[in-house]
Short mmCIF file of C-alpha atoms in Angstrom, two decimals:
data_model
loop_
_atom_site.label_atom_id
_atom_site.label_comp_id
_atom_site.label_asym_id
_atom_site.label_seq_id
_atom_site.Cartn_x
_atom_site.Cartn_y
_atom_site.Cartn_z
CA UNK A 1 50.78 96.17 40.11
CA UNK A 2 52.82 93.09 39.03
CA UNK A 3 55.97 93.58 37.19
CA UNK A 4 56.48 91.21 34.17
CA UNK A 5 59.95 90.11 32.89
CA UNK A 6 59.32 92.77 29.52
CA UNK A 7 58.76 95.26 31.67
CA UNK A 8 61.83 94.45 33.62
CA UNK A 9 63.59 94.62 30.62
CA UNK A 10 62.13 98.31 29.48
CA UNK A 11 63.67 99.58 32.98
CA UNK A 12 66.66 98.12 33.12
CA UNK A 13 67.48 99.70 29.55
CA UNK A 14 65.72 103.58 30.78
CA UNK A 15 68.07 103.04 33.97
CA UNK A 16 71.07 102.14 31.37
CA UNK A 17 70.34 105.39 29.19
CA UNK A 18 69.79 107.45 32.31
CA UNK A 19 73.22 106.47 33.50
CA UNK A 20 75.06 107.29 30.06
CA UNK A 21 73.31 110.56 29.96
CA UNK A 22 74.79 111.23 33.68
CA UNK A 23 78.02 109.96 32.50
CA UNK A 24 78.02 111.83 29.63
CA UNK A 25 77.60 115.48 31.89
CA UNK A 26 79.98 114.37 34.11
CA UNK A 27 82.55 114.12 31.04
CA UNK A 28 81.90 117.71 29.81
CA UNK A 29 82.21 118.30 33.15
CA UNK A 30 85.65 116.96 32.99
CA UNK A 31 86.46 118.42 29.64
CA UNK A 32 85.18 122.25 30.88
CA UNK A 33 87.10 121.44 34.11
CA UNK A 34 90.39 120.77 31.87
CA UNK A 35 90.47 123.32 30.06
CA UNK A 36 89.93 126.22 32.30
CA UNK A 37 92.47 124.79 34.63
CA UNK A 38 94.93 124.57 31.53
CA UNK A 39 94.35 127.75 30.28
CA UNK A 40 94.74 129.23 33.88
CA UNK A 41 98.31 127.18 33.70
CA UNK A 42 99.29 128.68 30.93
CA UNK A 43 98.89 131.99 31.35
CA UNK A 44 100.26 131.33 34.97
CA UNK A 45 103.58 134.11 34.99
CA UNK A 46 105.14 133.18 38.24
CA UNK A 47 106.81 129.98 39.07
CA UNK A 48 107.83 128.23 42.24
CA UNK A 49 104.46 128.39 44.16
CA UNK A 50 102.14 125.45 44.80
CA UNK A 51 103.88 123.34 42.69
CA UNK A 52 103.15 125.21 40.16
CA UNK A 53 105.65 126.50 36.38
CA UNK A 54 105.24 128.67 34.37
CA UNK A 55 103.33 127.63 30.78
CA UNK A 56 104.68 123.90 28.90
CA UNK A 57 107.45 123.66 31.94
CA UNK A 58 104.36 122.47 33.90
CA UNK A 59 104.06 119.56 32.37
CA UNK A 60 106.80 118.13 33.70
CA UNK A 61 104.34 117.41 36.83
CA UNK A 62 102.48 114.30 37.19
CA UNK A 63 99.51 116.06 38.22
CA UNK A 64 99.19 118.03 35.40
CA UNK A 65 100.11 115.14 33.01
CA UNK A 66 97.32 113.16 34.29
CA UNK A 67 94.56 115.63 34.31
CA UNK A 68 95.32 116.16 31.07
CA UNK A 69 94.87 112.73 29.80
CA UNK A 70 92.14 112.56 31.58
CA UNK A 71 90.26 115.50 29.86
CA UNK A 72 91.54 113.06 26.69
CA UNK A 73 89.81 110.30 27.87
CA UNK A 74 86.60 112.21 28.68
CA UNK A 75 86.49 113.39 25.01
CA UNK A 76 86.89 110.21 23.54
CA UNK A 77 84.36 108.67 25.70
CA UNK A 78 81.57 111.11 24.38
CA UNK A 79 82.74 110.35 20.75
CA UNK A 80 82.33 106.31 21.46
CA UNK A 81 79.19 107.25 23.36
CA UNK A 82 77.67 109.41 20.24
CA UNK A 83 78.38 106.31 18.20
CA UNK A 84 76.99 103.89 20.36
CA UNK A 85 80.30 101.86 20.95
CA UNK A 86 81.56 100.52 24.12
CA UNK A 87 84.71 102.20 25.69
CA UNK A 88 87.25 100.64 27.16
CA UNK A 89 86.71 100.33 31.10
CA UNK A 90 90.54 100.17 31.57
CA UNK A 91 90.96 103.98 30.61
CA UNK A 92 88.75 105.24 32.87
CA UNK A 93 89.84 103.14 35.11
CA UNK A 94 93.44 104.33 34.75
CA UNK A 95 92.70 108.15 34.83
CA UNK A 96 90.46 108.41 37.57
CA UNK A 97 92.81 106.14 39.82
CA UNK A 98 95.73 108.71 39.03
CA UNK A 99 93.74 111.93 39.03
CA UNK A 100 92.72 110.49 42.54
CA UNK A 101 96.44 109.57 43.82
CA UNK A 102 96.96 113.24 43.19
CA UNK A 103 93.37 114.47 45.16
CA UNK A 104 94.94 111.74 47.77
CA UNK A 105 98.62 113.02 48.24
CA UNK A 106 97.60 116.78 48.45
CA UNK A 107 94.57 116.40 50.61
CA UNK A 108 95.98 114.23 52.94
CA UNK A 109 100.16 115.14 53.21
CA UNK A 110 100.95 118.43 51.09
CA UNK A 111 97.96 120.77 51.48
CA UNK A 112 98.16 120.14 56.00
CA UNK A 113 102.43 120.42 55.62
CA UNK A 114 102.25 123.11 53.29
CA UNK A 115 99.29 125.49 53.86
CA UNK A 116 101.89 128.23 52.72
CA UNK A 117 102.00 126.57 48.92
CA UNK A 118 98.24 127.27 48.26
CA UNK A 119 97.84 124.00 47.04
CA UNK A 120 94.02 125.11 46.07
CA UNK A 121 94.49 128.44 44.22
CA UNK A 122 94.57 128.99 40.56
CA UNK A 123 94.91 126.19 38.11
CA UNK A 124 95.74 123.70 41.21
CA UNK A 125 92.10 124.21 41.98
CA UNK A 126 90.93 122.07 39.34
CA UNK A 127 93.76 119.90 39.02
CA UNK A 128 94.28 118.74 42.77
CA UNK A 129 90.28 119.20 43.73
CA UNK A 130 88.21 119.40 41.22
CA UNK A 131 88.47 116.87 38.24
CA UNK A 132 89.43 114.42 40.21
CA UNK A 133 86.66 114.52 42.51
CA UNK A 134 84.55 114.68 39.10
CA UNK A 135 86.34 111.70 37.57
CA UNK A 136 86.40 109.72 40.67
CA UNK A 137 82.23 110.05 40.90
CA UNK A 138 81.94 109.49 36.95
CA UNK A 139 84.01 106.29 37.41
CA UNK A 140 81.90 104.62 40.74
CA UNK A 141 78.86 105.61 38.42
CA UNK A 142 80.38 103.98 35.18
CA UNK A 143 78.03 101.36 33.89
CA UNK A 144 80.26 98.48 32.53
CA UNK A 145 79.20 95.55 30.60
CA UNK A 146 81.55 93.34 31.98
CA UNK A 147 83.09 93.21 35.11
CA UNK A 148 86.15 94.95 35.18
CA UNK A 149 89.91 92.70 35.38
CA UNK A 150 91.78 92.91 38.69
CA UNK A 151 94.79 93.25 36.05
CA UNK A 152 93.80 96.52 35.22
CA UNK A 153 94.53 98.24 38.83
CA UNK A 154 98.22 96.79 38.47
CA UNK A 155 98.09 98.58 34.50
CA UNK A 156 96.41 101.92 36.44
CA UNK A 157 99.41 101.78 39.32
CA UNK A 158 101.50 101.14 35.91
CA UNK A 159 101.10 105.12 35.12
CA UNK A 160 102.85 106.28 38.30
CA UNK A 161 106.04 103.38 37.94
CA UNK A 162 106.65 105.12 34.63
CA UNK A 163 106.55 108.43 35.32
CA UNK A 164 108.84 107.59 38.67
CA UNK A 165 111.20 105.82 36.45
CA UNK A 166 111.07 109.20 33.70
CA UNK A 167 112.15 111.21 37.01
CA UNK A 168 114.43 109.22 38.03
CA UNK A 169 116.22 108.50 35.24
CA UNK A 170 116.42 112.83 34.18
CA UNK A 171 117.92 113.09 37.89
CA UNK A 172 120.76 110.72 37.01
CA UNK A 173 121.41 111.92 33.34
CA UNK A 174 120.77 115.72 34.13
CA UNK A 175 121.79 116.24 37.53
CA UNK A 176 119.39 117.09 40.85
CA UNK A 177 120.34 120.62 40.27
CA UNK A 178 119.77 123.32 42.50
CA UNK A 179 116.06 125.64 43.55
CA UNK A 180 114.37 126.45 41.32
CA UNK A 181 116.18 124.71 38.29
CA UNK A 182 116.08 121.24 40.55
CA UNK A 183 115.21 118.32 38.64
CA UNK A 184 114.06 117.03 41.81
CA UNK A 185 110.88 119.44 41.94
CA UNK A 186 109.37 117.32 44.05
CA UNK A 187 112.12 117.06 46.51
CA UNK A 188 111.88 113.07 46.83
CA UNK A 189 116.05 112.68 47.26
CA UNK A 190 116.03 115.76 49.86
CA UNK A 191 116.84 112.98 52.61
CA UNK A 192 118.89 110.65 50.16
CA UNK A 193 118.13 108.02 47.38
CA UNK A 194 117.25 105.38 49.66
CA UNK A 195 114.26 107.29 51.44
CA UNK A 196 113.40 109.31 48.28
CA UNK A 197 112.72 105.14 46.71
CA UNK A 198 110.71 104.36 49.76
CA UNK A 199 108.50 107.25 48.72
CA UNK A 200 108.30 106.38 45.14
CA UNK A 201 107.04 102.71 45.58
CA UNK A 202 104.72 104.25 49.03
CA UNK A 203 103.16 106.50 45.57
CA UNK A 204 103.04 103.66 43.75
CA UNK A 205 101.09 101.51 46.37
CA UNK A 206 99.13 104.20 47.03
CA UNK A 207 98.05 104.85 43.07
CA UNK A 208 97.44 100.88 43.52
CA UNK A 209 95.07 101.06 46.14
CA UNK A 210 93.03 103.97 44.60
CA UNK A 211 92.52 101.96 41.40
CA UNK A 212 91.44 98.92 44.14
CA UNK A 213 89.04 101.19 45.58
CA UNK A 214 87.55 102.74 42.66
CA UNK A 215 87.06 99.45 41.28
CA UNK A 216 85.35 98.25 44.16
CA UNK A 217 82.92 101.02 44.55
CA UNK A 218 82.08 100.88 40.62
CA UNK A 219 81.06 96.94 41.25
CA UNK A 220 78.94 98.02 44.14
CA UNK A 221 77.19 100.58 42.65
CA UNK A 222 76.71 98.72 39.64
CA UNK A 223 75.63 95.54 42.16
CA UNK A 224 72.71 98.28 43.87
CA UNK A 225 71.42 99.52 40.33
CA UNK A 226 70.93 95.57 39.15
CA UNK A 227 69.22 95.38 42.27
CA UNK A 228 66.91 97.65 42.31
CA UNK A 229 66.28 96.33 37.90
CA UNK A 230 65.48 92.80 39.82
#
């Protein structure tokens, strides 16, 4: 059977709805995710394991700063979605590239150096593993109406240059201090300030290159689903 240009038109737009629907899960997804690995945090009574504080002292942690706005984000994507309005790509984009720089860093360096820390148990379960394996999926699946600015990795890699600077700048007013009242919690200056600023624009880069890759994969997807539309 031939396919005419109206009904190639009536596909591409079930395809469209099917993808916000899937986008939409994988937001409560997010959300639930969150939450349970907040409340978990806060109700946490022991400090000093896993990187890990005990209730609002934890979010002094990048981690936990950027799961959090990305549970933000995910709710006020389903609001724009329940109103039909287009949300901006460049959010997303931005929490799913630094939810993934922390998946990145702990899966690749911490979790092998530091089986010890239990970088998995408790509320680092969802916060190392688990919403940002969510977040990275929702954002290759993202449909986007426009194709999305190179700019906005350099905005994404943005989020860990300010926090860096925020740590920095607490070190030199407050002191490094001493285990486990250190300011430097996660010991960047134990081999001096001129390797522990190697490591901070290495995390930098590498928040960079995960908003690269994310935006790469999000164009190829959405490159396949035109595709198969065509």
């Amino acid at each position: 059977m031939d396919i005419q240009p109206g009904d190639k038109v009536v596909i591409k737009h079930t395809i469209s709805e099917i993808r916000g629907k899937i986008q939409a899960a994988f937001n409560v997804i997010i959300i639930v995710f969150v939450g349970t690995g907040t409340s978990i945090m806060m109700n946490n009574t022991t400090s000093g394991s896993g990187l890990t504080a005990v209730g609002f002292e934890n979010f002094k942690f990048f981690t936990v700063l950027s799961n959090e706005l990305c549970g933000v984000v995910a709710v006020l994507w389903l609001i724009f979605w329940l109103i039909n309005k287009s949300f901006p790509a460049m959010l997303k984009l931005i929490t799913a590239s630094a939810v993934g720089l922390t998946f990145l860093i702990i899966a690749a360096f911490l979790a092998p150096m530091y089986p010890q820390l239990n970088l998995y148990d408790g509320s680092n379960l969802y916060f190392h593993l688990l919403v940002p394996l969510v977040a990275m999926v929702e954002f290759i699946l993202m449909e986007v109406k426009e194709e999305i600015s190179f700019r906005y990795t350099l905005i994404a890699a943005a989020c860990s240059l300010i926090y860096g600077l925020g740590y920095y700048i607490n070190i030199v007013k407050n002191g490094i201090g001493e285990w486990p009242d250190t300011n430097d919690w996660y010991g960047f200056l134990n081999w001096g300030y001129p390797i522990g600023f190697v490591i901070f624009g290495f995390i930098i880069l590498m928040n960079w290159g995960m908003a690269c890759l994310l935006r790469f994969l999000n164009k190829l997807i959405g490159k396949v689903f035109e595709k198969e539309v065509n």
